[in-house]
Amino acid sequence: MCEPIAPPTIQWPPRVTKERLRRLYASEAAGLLDEDLLDEVGITLYLRCQAILDIERAQSKGLVRCPQCQRQQRESWARRERPSRERPDPLVCCPTCGWSVSWSDYQRSYRRRQLNMGGAGSYFEAFVESYPGCRSPRDKMLAIDRLIHSFHYSLRSDPTLPTRPAAVNLVEGRLRDIVPFLDELTYGSDSPHLAETRRAWEETMDRWARQFATWESLAGRNWGQTNPDATHCKED
Ligand SMILES: [Zn+2]
């Protein structure tokens, strides 16, 4: 049994900045794709998606990826003990290196950081699975474009109903900035490679607007009170 000496700091990967995405898309539109920036953005998004999936695994299966082992390029999973009367806040203890954290500290570490999987898990998973296999800059750009234009879908009412852009988990900024920003990226480029994502984005936005009236009303203060799926946006 290991005991935590002090609450450990768990560092979660940051969201990608709008400025980096803007520069990346501008270079793509100019036909001079910045490949270093492409890799930087791709890896940031990869780590972000992986963190989202890890937190989901911790919540649903009680398995926590050990951050200390991860820093040393090892994959190790610590199992959360069940709460008991003697230990209502159980320890999570890495069997490989002895790193440990209380479950409550672990939960606190990701609160209000936009790391909840919500209804976009399949997109985060698809990116984590496919991105490392992308060899050409074009494939990487397509994977990034598809990911940042994906949506959360309803977990409660209609599973085909788009509820909010997945970019809130991936791109810095607040929910109300995300759609105008993605529009700017989407229409700033007339690259034929990204045409499919643009079409899908337009269709989903149309559907979303029909369902939730207008973007302006959605971005308004009262949105979360009328849409049950909007509870995922509490973190914003
Ligand atoms: Zn470890």
PDB file of C-alpha atoms and ligand atoms in Angstrom:
ATOM      1  CA  MET A   1       0.000   0.000   0.000  1.00  0.00           C
ATOM      2  CA  CYS A   2       1.458   3.371  -0.951  1.00  0.00           C
ATOM      3  CA  GLU A   3       0.575   6.637   0.740  1.00  0.00           C
ATOM      4  CA  PRO A   4       0.627  10.015  -1.005  1.00  0.00           C
ATOM      5  CA  ILE A   5       3.298  12.280   0.470  1.00  0.00           C
ATOM      6  CA  ALA A   6       1.684  15.450  -0.906  1.00  0.00           C
ATOM      7  CA  PRO A   7      -1.092  16.050  -3.402  1.00  0.00           C
ATOM      8  CA  PRO A   8       0.708  15.420  -6.688  1.00  0.00           C
ATOM      9  CA  THR A   9       0.424  17.834  -9.551  1.00  0.00           C
ATOM     10  CA  ILE A  10      -1.179  16.291 -12.603  1.00  0.00           C
ATOM     11  CA  GLN A  11      -0.547  18.313 -15.712  1.00  0.00           C
ATOM     12  CA  TRP A  12      -3.059  17.959 -18.479  1.00  0.00           C
ATOM     13  CA  PRO A  13      -2.110  18.826 -22.051  1.00  0.00           C
ATOM     14  CA  PRO A  14      -3.331  22.268 -23.142  1.00  0.00           C
ATOM     15  CA  ARG A  15      -5.760  23.035 -25.919  1.00  0.00           C
ATOM     16  CA  VAL A  16      -4.315  24.257 -29.207  1.00  0.00           C
ATOM     17  CA  THR A  17      -4.308  28.039 -29.613  1.00  0.00           C
ATOM     18  CA  LYS A  18      -6.410  29.803 -32.226  1.00  0.00           C
ATOM     19  CA  GLU A  19      -3.317  31.661 -33.382  1.00  0.00           C
ATOM     20  CA  ARG A  20      -1.520  28.415 -34.286  1.00  0.00           C
ATOM     21  CA  LEU A  21      -4.531  27.051 -36.122  1.00  0.00           C
ATOM     22  CA  ARG A  22      -4.912  30.329 -38.014  1.00  0.00           C
ATOM     23  CA  ARG A  23      -1.279  30.226 -39.114  1.00  0.00           C
ATOM     24  CA  LEU A  24      -1.565  26.569 -40.094  1.00  0.00           C
ATOM     25  CA  TYR A  25      -4.662  27.117 -42.234  1.00  0.00           C
ATOM     26  CA  ALA A  26      -3.172  30.268 -43.787  1.00  0.00           C
ATOM     27  CA  SER A  27      -0.075  28.325 -44.821  1.00  0.00           C
ATOM     28  CA  GLU A  28      -2.262  25.554 -46.244  1.00  0.00           C
ATOM     29  CA  ALA A  29      -4.399  28.049 -48.181  1.00  0.00           C
ATOM     30  CA  ALA A  30      -1.271  29.691 -49.604  1.00  0.00           C
ATOM     31  CA  GLY A  31      -0.064  26.296 -50.849  1.00  0.00           C
ATOM     32  CA  LEU A  32       2.959  26.485 -48.517  1.00  0.00           C
ATOM     33  CA  LEU A  33       1.904  24.167 -45.726  1.00  0.00           C
ATOM     34  CA  ASP A  34       4.065  24.756 -42.637  1.00  0.00           C
ATOM     35  CA  GLU A  35       4.953  21.148 -41.807  1.00  0.00           C
ATOM     36  CA  ASP A  36       6.630  21.929 -38.473  1.00  0.00           C
ATOM     37  CA  LEU A  37       3.551  23.779 -37.316  1.00  0.00           C
ATOM     38  CA  LEU A  38       1.382  20.946 -38.693  1.00  0.00           C
ATOM     39  CA  ASP A  39       3.236  18.421 -36.498  1.00  0.00           C
ATOM     40  CA  GLU A  40       3.063  20.714 -33.486  1.00  0.00           C
ATOM     41  CA  VAL A  41      -0.708  21.147 -33.837  1.00  0.00           C
ATOM     42  CA  GLY A  42      -1.232  17.441 -34.584  1.00  0.00           C
ATOM     43  CA  ILE A  43       0.698  16.310 -31.510  1.00  0.00           C
ATOM     44  CA  THR A  44      -1.049  18.843 -29.272  1.00  0.00           C
ATOM     45  CA  LEU A  45      -4.415  17.546 -30.455  1.00  0.00           C
ATOM     46  CA  TYR A  46      -3.290  13.931 -30.111  1.00  0.00           C
ATOM     47  CA  LEU A  47      -2.244  14.444 -26.466  1.00  0.00           C
ATOM     48  CA  ARG A  48      -5.435  16.339 -25.762  1.00  0.00           C
ATOM     49  CA  CYS A  49      -7.650  13.571 -27.198  1.00  0.00           C
ATOM     50  CA  GLN A  50      -5.649  10.948 -25.334  1.00  0.00           C
ATOM     51  CA  ALA A  51      -6.163  12.821 -22.048  1.00  0.00           C
ATOM     52  CA  ILE A  52      -9.924  13.011 -22.699  1.00  0.00           C
ATOM     53  CA  LEU A  53     -10.066   9.254 -23.343  1.00  0.00           C
ATOM     54  CA  ASP A  54      -7.906   8.555 -20.273  1.00  0.00           C
ATOM     55  CA  ILE A  55     -10.245  10.519 -18.019  1.00  0.00           C
ATOM     56  CA  GLU A  56     -13.224   8.664 -19.453  1.00  0.00           C
ATOM     57  CA  ARG A  57     -11.476   5.358 -18.747  1.00  0.00           C
ATOM     58  CA  ALA A  58     -10.759   6.462 -15.175  1.00  0.00           C
ATOM     59  CA  GLN A  59     -14.383   7.478 -14.657  1.00  0.00           C
ATOM     60  CA  SER A  60     -15.966   4.404 -16.245  1.00  0.00           C
ATOM     61  CA  LYS A  61     -13.444   1.655 -15.432  1.00  0.00           C
ATOM     62  CA  GLY A  62     -11.479   3.042 -12.489  1.00  0.00           C
ATOM     63  CA  LEU A  63      -8.204   2.792 -14.441  1.00  0.00           C
ATOM     64  CA  VAL A  64      -5.869   5.786 -14.248  1.00  0.00           C
ATOM     65  CA  ARG A  65      -2.908   6.226 -16.587  1.00  0.00           C
ATOM     66  CA  CYS A  66       0.154   6.871 -14.412  1.00  0.00           C
ATOM     67  CA  PRO A  67       1.562  10.299 -15.375  1.00  0.00           C
ATOM     68  CA  GLN A  68       4.953   9.534 -13.851  1.00  0.00           C
ATOM     69  CA  CYS A  69       5.373   6.414 -15.996  1.00  0.00           C
ATOM     70  CA  GLN A  70       4.052   8.319 -19.009  1.00  0.00           C
ATOM     71  CA  ARG A  71       6.779  10.945 -18.601  1.00  0.00           C
ATOM     72  CA  GLN A  72       9.270   8.093 -18.804  1.00  0.00           C
ATOM     73  CA  GLN A  73       7.631   6.730 -21.970  1.00  0.00           C
ATOM     74  CA  ARG A  74       6.057   3.808 -20.118  1.00  0.00           C
ATOM     75  CA  GLU A  75       2.408   2.887 -20.205  1.00  0.00           C
ATOM     76  CA  SER A  76       1.142   1.929 -16.789  1.00  0.00           C
ATOM     77  CA  TRP A  77      -2.349   1.880 -15.351  1.00  0.00           C
ATOM     78  CA  ALA A  78      -3.311   2.255 -11.717  1.00  0.00           C
ATOM     79  CA  ARG A  79      -6.574   0.770 -10.481  1.00  0.00           C
ATOM     80  CA  ARG A  80      -8.784   2.802  -8.200  1.00  0.00           C
ATOM     81  CA  GLU A  81      -9.822   0.967  -5.059  1.00  0.00           C
ATOM     82  CA  ARG A  82     -13.478   0.894  -4.171  1.00  0.00           C
ATOM     83  CA  PRO A  83     -14.525   3.458  -1.543  1.00  0.00           C
ATOM     84  CA  SER A  84     -15.032   1.884   1.865  1.00  0.00           C
ATOM     85  CA  ARG A  85     -16.053   3.103   5.300  1.00  0.00           C
ATOM     86  CA  GLU A  86     -12.414   3.144   6.398  1.00  0.00           C
ATOM     87  CA  ARG A  87     -11.281   4.834   3.192  1.00  0.00           C
ATOM     88  CA  PRO A  88     -14.082   6.855   1.588  1.00  0.00           C
ATOM     89  CA  ASP A  89     -11.576   8.625  -0.678  1.00  0.00           C
ATOM     90  CA  PRO A  90      -9.574   5.683  -2.042  1.00  0.00           C
ATOM     91  CA  LEU A  91      -6.035   5.849  -3.309  1.00  0.00           C
ATOM     92  CA  VAL A  92      -5.000   5.238  -6.863  1.00  0.00           C
ATOM     93  CA  CYS A  93      -1.579   3.628  -6.785  1.00  0.00           C
ATOM     94  CA  CYS A  94       0.682   2.800  -9.754  1.00  0.00           C
ATOM     95  CA  PRO A  95       1.874  -0.823  -9.513  1.00  0.00           C
ATOM     96  CA  THR A  96       4.996  -0.002 -11.539  1.00  0.00           C
ATOM     97  CA  CYS A  97       6.498   3.110  -9.949  1.00  0.00           C
ATOM     98  CA  GLY A  98       4.504   3.679  -6.759  1.00  0.00           C
ATOM     99  CA  TRP A  99       3.062   7.046  -7.858  1.00  0.00           C
ATOM    100  CA  SER A 100      -0.215   7.637  -6.086  1.00  0.00           C
ATOM    101  CA  VAL A 101      -3.043  10.086  -5.838  1.00  0.00           C
ATOM    102  CA  SER A 102      -6.308  10.188  -3.943  1.00  0.00           C
ATOM    103  CA  TRP A 103      -9.347   9.774  -6.150  1.00  0.00           C
ATOM    104  CA  SER A 104     -10.671  13.176  -5.098  1.00  0.00           C
ATOM    105  CA  ASP A 105      -7.386  14.915  -6.017  1.00  0.00           C
ATOM    106  CA  TYR A 106      -7.415  13.129  -9.358  1.00  0.00           C
ATOM    107  CA  GLN A 107     -10.948  14.312 -10.076  1.00  0.00           C
ATOM    108  CA  ARG A 108     -10.072  17.854  -9.017  1.00  0.00           C
ATOM    109  CA  SER A 109      -7.130  17.902 -11.413  1.00  0.00           C
ATOM    110  CA  TYR A 110      -9.307  17.916 -14.541  1.00  0.00           C
ATOM    111  CA  ARG A 111     -12.279  19.894 -13.304  1.00  0.00           C
ATOM    112  CA  ARG A 112     -13.210  22.890 -15.478  1.00  0.00           C
ATOM    113  CA  ARG A 113     -10.584  22.014 -18.051  1.00  0.00           C
ATOM    114  CA  GLN A 114     -12.873  20.952 -20.902  1.00  0.00           C
ATOM    115  CA  LEU A 115     -11.676  17.355 -20.716  1.00  0.00           C
ATOM    116  CA  ASN A 116     -15.034  15.566 -20.546  1.00  0.00           C
ATOM    117  CA  MET A 117     -15.615  13.255 -23.468  1.00  0.00           C
ATOM    118  CA  GLY A 118     -19.337  14.071 -23.740  1.00  0.00           C
ATOM    119  CA  GLY A 119     -20.855  12.842 -26.989  1.00  0.00           C
ATOM    120  CA  ALA A 120     -17.743  13.179 -29.159  1.00  0.00           C
ATOM    121  CA  GLY A 121     -15.853  10.098 -27.970  1.00  0.00           C
ATOM    122  CA  SER A 122     -15.849   8.382 -31.356  1.00  0.00           C
ATOM    123  CA  TYR A 123     -14.052  11.381 -32.942  1.00  0.00           C
ATOM    124  CA  PHE A 124     -11.433  11.615 -30.201  1.00  0.00           C
ATOM    125  CA  GLU A 125     -10.852   7.853 -30.456  1.00  0.00           C
ATOM    126  CA  ALA A 126     -10.646   7.907 -34.237  1.00  0.00           C
ATOM    127  CA  PHE A 127      -8.015  10.657 -34.106  1.00  0.00           C
ATOM    128  CA  VAL A 128      -5.876   8.871 -31.489  1.00  0.00           C
ATOM    129  CA  GLU A 129      -6.047   5.678 -33.546  1.00  0.00           C
ATOM    130  CA  SER A 130      -5.462   7.174 -36.972  1.00  0.00           C
ATOM    131  CA  TYR A 131      -3.154  10.165 -36.495  1.00  0.00           C
ATOM    132  CA  PRO A 132       0.045   8.228 -35.670  1.00  0.00           C
ATOM    133  CA  GLY A 133      -0.442   6.315 -38.944  1.00  0.00           C
ATOM    134  CA  CYS A 134      -0.738   9.479 -41.071  1.00  0.00           C
ATOM    135  CA  ARG A 135       2.412   9.727 -43.136  1.00  0.00           C
ATOM    136  CA  SER A 136       1.860  12.547 -45.602  1.00  0.00           C
ATOM    137  CA  PRO A 137       1.304  16.185 -44.551  1.00  0.00           C
ATOM    138  CA  ARG A 138      -1.952  16.074 -46.492  1.00  0.00           C
ATOM    139  CA  ASP A 139      -3.256  13.109 -44.469  1.00  0.00           C
ATOM    140  CA  LYS A 140      -2.277  14.837 -41.216  1.00  0.00           C
ATOM    141  CA  MET A 141      -4.007  18.058 -42.264  1.00  0.00           C
ATOM    142  CA  LEU A 142      -7.164  16.155 -43.214  1.00  0.00           C
ATOM    143  CA  ALA A 143      -7.225  14.294 -39.887  1.00  0.00           C
ATOM    144  CA  ILE A 144      -6.813  17.569 -37.960  1.00  0.00           C
ATOM    145  CA  ASP A 145      -9.451  19.317 -40.061  1.00  0.00           C
ATOM    146  CA  ARG A 146     -11.944  16.496 -39.567  1.00  0.00           C
ATOM    147  CA  LEU A 147     -11.344  16.419 -35.807  1.00  0.00           C
ATOM    148  CA  ILE A 148     -11.675  20.125 -35.072  1.00  0.00           C
ATOM    149  CA  HIS A 149     -14.866  20.335 -37.152  1.00  0.00           C
ATOM    150  CA  SER A 150     -16.532  17.407 -35.409  1.00  0.00           C
ATOM    151  CA  PHE A 151     -19.482  17.675 -33.055  1.00  0.00           C
ATOM    152  CA  HIS A 152     -20.696  16.287 -29.795  1.00  0.00           C
ATOM    153  CA  TYR A 153     -23.864  14.285 -30.309  1.00  0.00           C
ATOM    154  CA  SER A 154     -26.701  13.950 -27.896  1.00  0.00           C
ATOM    155  CA  LEU A 155     -26.272  11.347 -25.190  1.00  0.00           C
ATOM    156  CA  ARG A 156     -29.808  11.774 -23.955  1.00  0.00           C
ATOM    157  CA  SER A 157     -32.448  12.369 -26.557  1.00  0.00           C
ATOM    158  CA  ASP A 158     -31.535  11.712 -30.172  1.00  0.00           C
ATOM    159  CA  PRO A 159     -28.055  10.217 -30.716  1.00  0.00           C
ATOM    160  CA  THR A 160     -27.946  11.732 -34.209  1.00  0.00           C
ATOM    161  CA  LEU A 161     -28.508  15.219 -32.839  1.00  0.00           C
ATOM    162  CA  PRO A 162     -25.433  17.486 -32.866  1.00  0.00           C
ATOM    163  CA  THR A 163     -25.223  19.405 -29.609  1.00  0.00           C
ATOM    164  CA  ARG A 164     -22.007  21.449 -29.680  1.00  0.00           C
ATOM    165  CA  PRO A 165     -18.682  21.598 -31.521  1.00  0.00           C
ATOM    166  CA  ALA A 166     -16.013  19.202 -30.227  1.00  0.00           C
ATOM    167  CA  ALA A 167     -13.547  22.065 -30.708  1.00  0.00           C
ATOM    168  CA  VAL A 168     -14.512  23.406 -27.265  1.00  0.00           C
ATOM    169  CA  ASN A 169     -12.414  20.551 -25.878  1.00  0.00           C
ATOM    170  CA  LEU A 170      -9.568  21.087 -28.295  1.00  0.00           C
ATOM    171  CA  VAL A 171      -9.162  24.780 -29.084  1.00  0.00           C
ATOM    172  CA  GLU A 172      -8.514  27.569 -26.569  1.00  0.00           C
ATOM    173  CA  GLY A 173     -11.320  30.014 -26.016  1.00  0.00           C
ATOM    174  CA  ARG A 174     -14.894  30.013 -24.931  1.00  0.00           C
ATOM    175  CA  LEU A 175     -17.834  28.201 -26.494  1.00  0.00           C
ATOM    176  CA  ARG A 176     -19.260  31.398 -27.952  1.00  0.00           C
ATOM    177  CA  ASP A 177     -16.005  32.072 -29.863  1.00  0.00           C
ATOM    178  CA  ILE A 178     -15.672  28.630 -31.349  1.00  0.00           C
ATOM    179  CA  VAL A 179     -18.237  28.661 -34.147  1.00  0.00           C
ATOM    180  CA  PRO A 180     -17.183  32.041 -35.597  1.00  0.00           C
ATOM    181  CA  PHE A 181     -13.572  30.905 -35.398  1.00  0.00           C
ATOM    182  CA  LEU A 182     -14.247  27.573 -37.141  1.00  0.00           C
ATOM    183  CA  ASP A 183     -16.254  29.410 -39.783  1.00  0.00           C
ATOM    184  CA  GLU A 184     -13.295  31.677 -40.339  1.00  0.00           C
ATOM    185  CA  LEU A 185     -10.967  28.681 -40.768  1.00  0.00           C
ATOM    186  CA  THR A 186     -13.416  26.757 -42.899  1.00  0.00           C
ATOM    187  CA  TYR A 187     -14.164  29.527 -45.368  1.00  0.00           C
ATOM    188  CA  GLY A 188     -10.667  31.041 -45.326  1.00  0.00           C
ATOM    189  CA  SER A 189      -9.430  28.084 -47.328  1.00  0.00           C
ATOM    190  CA  ASP A 190     -10.676  27.003 -50.742  1.00  0.00           C
ATOM    191  CA  SER A 191      -8.424  23.989 -50.729  1.00  0.00           C
ATOM    192  CA  PRO A 192     -10.155  21.106 -52.559  1.00  0.00           C
ATOM    193  CA  HIS A 193      -8.635  18.692 -50.015  1.00  0.00           C
ATOM    194  CA  LEU A 194     -10.737  20.202 -47.244  1.00  0.00           C
ATOM    195  CA  ALA A 195     -13.933  20.473 -49.279  1.00  0.00           C
ATOM    196  CA  GLU A 196     -15.514  17.382 -47.746  1.00  0.00           C
ATOM    197  CA  THR A 197     -15.085  18.694 -44.189  1.00  0.00           C
ATOM    198  CA  ARG A 198     -16.519  22.064 -45.236  1.00  0.00           C
ATOM    199  CA  ARG A 199     -19.588  20.392 -46.708  1.00  0.00           C
ATOM    200  CA  ALA A 200     -20.129  18.266 -43.605  1.00  0.00           C
ATOM    201  CA  TRP A 201     -19.607  21.316 -41.362  1.00  0.00           C
ATOM    202  CA  GLU A 202     -22.227  23.286 -43.299  1.00  0.00           C
ATOM    203  CA  GLU A 203     -24.744  20.433 -43.136  1.00  0.00           C
ATOM    204  CA  THR A 204     -24.255  19.914 -39.424  1.00  0.00           C
ATOM    205  CA  MET A 205     -24.449  23.637 -38.707  1.00  0.00           C
ATOM    206  CA  ASP A 206     -27.726  23.807 -40.666  1.00  0.00           C
ATOM    207  CA  ARG A 207     -29.139  20.943 -38.662  1.00  0.00           C
ATOM    208  CA  TRP A 208     -27.914  22.444 -35.425  1.00  0.00           C
ATOM    209  CA  ALA A 209     -29.377  25.840 -36.241  1.00  0.00           C
ATOM    210  CA  ARG A 210     -32.749  24.251 -37.100  1.00  0.00           C
ATOM    211  CA  GLN A 211     -32.732  22.420 -33.793  1.00  0.00           C
ATOM    212  CA  PHE A 212     -31.511  25.181 -31.545  1.00  0.00           C
ATOM    213  CA  ALA A 213     -32.778  28.260 -33.432  1.00  0.00           C
ATOM    214  CA  THR A 214     -29.802  30.493 -34.117  1.00  0.00           C
ATOM    215  CA  TRP A 215     -26.193  30.467 -33.101  1.00  0.00           C
ATOM    216  CA  GLU A 216     -26.740  33.785 -31.360  1.00  0.00           C
ATOM    217  CA  SER A 217     -29.451  32.297 -29.165  1.00  0.00           C
ATOM    218  CA  LEU A 218     -27.310  29.246 -28.550  1.00  0.00           C
ATOM    219  CA  ALA A 219     -24.396  31.403 -27.453  1.00  0.00           C
ATOM    220  CA  GLY A 220     -26.744  33.383 -25.219  1.00  0.00           C
ATOM    221  CA  ARG A 221     -26.719  33.197 -21.485  1.00  0.00           C
ATOM    222  CA  ASN A 222     -29.842  31.094 -21.115  1.00  0.00           C
ATOM    223  CA  TRP A 223     -28.914  28.336 -23.494  1.00  0.00           C
ATOM    224  CA  GLY A 224     -27.973  25.753 -20.874  1.00  0.00           C
ATOM    225  CA  GLN A 225     -31.353  26.080 -19.182  1.00  0.00           C
ATOM    226  CA  THR A 226     -33.369  24.891 -22.131  1.00  0.00           C
ATOM    227  CA  ASN A 227     -31.253  22.151 -23.654  1.00  0.00           C
ATOM    228  CA  PRO A 228     -30.590  19.041 -21.527  1.00  0.00           C
ATOM    229  CA  ASP A 229     -27.465  18.210 -23.527  1.00  0.00           C
ATOM    230  CA  ALA A 230     -26.050  21.604 -22.748  1.00  0.00           C
ATOM    231  CA  THR A 231     -25.100  20.474 -19.266  1.00  0.00           C
ATOM    232  CA  HIS A 232     -21.777  19.362 -20.776  1.00  0.00           C
ATOM    233  CA  CYS A 233     -21.026  23.020 -21.342  1.00  0.00           C
ATOM    234  CA  LYS A 234     -20.938  23.863 -17.658  1.00  0.00           C
ATOM    235  CA  GLU A 235     -17.174  23.840 -17.847  1.00  0.00           C
ATOM    236  CA  ASP A 236     -17.102  26.698 -20.342  1.00  0.00           C
TER     237      ASP A 236
HETATM  238 ZN    ZN B   1       3.864   4.730 -12.595  1.00  0.00          ZN
END
